[in-house]
Coordinates of C-alpha atoms in Angstrom, one line a residue:
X1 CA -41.8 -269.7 177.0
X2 CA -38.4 -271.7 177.3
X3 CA -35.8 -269.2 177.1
X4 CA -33.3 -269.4 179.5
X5 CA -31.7 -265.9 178.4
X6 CA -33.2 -262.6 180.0
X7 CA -32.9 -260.8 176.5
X8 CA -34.2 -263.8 174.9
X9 CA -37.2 -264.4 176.8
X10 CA -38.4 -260.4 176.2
X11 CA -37.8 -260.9 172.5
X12 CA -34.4 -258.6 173.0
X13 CA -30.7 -258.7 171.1
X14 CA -28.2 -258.9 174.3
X15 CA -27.0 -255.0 174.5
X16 CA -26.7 -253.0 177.6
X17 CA -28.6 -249.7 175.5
X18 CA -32.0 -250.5 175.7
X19 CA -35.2 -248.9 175.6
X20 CA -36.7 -249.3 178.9
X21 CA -40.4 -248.0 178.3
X22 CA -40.1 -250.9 175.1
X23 CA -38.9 -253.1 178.2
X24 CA -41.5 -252.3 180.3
X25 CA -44.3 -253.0 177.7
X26 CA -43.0 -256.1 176.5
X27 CA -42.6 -257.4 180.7
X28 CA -46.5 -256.2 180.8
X29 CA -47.4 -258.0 177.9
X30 CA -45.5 -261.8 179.4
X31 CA -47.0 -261.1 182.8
X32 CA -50.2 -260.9 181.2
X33 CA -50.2 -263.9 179.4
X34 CA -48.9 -266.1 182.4
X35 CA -50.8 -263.8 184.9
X36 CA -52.6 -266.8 187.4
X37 CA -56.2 -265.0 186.1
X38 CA -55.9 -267.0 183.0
X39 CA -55.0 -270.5 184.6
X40 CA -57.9 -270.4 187.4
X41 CA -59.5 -273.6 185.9
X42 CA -56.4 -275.4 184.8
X43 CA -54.7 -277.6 186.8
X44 CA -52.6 -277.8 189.1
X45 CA -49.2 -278.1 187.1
X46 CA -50.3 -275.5 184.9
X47 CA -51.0 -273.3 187.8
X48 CA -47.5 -273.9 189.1
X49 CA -46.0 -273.5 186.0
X50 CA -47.6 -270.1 185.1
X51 CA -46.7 -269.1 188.7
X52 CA -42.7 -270.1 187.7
X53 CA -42.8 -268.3 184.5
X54 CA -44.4 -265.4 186.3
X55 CA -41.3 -265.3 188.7
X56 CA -38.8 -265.8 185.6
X57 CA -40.2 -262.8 184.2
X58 CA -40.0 -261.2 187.2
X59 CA -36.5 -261.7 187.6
X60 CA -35.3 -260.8 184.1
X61 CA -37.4 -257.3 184.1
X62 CA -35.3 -256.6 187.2
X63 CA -32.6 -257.1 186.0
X64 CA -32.3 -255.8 182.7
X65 CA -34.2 -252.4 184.1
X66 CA -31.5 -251.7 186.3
X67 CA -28.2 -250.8 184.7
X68 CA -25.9 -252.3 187.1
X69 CA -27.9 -255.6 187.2
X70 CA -28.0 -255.5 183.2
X71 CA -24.2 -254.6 183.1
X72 CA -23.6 -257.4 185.7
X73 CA -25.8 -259.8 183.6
X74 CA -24.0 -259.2 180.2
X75 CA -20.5 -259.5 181.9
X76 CA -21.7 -263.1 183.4
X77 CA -23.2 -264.0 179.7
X78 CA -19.4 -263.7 178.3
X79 CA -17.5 -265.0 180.7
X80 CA -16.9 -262.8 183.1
X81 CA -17.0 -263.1 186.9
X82 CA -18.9 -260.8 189.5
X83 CA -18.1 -261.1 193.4
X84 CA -19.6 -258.3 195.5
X85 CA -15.9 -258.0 197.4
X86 CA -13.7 -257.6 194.3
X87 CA -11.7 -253.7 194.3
X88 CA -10.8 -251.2 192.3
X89 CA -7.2 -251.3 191.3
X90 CA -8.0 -247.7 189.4
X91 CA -5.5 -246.1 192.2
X92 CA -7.3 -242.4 190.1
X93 CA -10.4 -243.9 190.7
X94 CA -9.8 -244.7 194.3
X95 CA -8.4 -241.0 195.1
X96 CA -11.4 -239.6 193.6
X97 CA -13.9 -241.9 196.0
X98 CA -11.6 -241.2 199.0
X99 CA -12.0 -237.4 198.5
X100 CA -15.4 -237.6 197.8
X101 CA -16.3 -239.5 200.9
X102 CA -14.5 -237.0 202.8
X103 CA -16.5 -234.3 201.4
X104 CA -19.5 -235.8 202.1
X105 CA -18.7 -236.3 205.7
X106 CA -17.8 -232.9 205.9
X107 CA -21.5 -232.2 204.8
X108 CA -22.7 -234.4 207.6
X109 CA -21.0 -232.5 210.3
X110 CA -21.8 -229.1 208.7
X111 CA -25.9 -230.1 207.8
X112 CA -26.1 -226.7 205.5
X113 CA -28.9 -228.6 202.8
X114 CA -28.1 -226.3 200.2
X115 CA -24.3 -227.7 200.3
X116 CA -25.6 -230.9 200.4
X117 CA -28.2 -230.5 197.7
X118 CA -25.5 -229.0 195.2
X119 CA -23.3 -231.9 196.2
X120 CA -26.0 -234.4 195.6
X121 CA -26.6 -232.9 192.3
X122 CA -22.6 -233.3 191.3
X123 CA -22.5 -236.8 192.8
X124 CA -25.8 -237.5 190.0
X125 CA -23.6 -235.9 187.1
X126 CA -21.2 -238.4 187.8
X127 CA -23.5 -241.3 188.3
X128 CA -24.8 -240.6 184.7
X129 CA -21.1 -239.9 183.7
X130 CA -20.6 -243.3 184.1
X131 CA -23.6 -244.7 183.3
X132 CA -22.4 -243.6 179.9
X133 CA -19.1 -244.4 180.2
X134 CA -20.3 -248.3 181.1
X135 CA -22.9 -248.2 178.0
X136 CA -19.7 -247.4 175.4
X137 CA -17.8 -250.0 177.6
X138 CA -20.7 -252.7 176.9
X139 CA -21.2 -251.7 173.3
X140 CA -19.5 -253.8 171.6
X141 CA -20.1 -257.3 173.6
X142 CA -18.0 -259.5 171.2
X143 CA -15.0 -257.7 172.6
X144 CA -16.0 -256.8 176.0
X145 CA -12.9 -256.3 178.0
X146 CA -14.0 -258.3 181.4
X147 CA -11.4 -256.7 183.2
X148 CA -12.5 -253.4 182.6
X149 CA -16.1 -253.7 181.8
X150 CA -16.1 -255.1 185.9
X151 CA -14.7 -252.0 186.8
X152 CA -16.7 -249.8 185.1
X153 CA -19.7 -251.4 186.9
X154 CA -17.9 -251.2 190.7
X155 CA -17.6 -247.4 189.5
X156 CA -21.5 -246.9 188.8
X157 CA -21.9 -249.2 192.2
X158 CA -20.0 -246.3 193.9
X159 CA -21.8 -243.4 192.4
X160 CA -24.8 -244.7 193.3
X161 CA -24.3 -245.7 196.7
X162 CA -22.8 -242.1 197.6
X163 CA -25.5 -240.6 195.9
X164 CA -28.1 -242.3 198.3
X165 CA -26.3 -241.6 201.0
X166 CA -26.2 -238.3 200.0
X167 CA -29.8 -238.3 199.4
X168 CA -30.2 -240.2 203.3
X169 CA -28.2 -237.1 204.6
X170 CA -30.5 -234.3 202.9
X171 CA -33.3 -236.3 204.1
X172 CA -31.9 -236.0 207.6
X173 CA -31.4 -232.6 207.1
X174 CA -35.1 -231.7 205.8
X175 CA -36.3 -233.7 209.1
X176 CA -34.6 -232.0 211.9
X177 CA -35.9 -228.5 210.0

């Protein structure tokens, strides 16, 4: 097991569609053939070495189960750059997050949990929106626009902050009932 590449090492073309429950079986099937079960009487570097490849593993199932992490890893793989402070230059974009997070903290003051459940569910909508949205974006990876293709990943970031917040709220809500 020497691949250095996430897709690589779970057998995988790079691509941001995948099939998770194929994902999942193929990270069950490496962990079980590194699992430390099998090296009990080995020695010590072979130990140690199942133990790193078990944490490689680890590492690349997370990341390629998540879509943002995937997304993030793909724009990395060609290229592109990721810093957690960059911002959204979509000024659209950036109305439509300020109105949202107004509406939301209008929710807070109100706590009504059927506003903030119908909320919740229109703030999911738009998560998967642009789920899709970043899945067409990644399609084609031999012209993946970096530019936009970071964007469309800080997009999905907000989505699905606001919609855990939202969740946190509805959860406050539920606990003072």
């Amino acid at each position: 097991m020497t691949a250095n590449d996430y897709f690589a090492l779970f057998g995988l073309s790079p691509s941001y569609a995948l099939d998770r429950d194929d994902l999942t079986r193929r990270y069950r099937e490496l962990q079980k053939a590194v699992h430390p079960d099998r090296y009990a009487n080995a020695g010590e570097s072979e130990r140690l070495m199942a133990v790193s490849q078990a944490a490689r593993i680890n590492d690349a199932f997370q990341t390629l189960r998540d879509p943002v992490s995937r997304a993030r890893y793909l724009l990395q793989q060609h290229g592109g750059n990721w810093q957690d402070e960059q911002t959204i230059q979509d000024k659209a974009f950036l109305f439509e997050q300020m109105e949202l997070r107004e509406e939301l903290e209008g929710l807070h003051a109100d706590r009504e949990l059927a506003a903030l459940e119908a909320f919740a569910t229109r703030v999911r909508q738009l998560e998967q929106m642009q789920e899709q949205k970043l899945a067409r974006e990644f399609a084609d990876l031999m012209h993946l626009h970096l530019v936009q293709g970071r964007t469309e990943i800080q997009k999905l970031m907000f989505f699905r902050k606001l919609r855990e917040e939202t969740e946190y709220e509805i959860n406050a809500v539920l606990d003072e009932a």
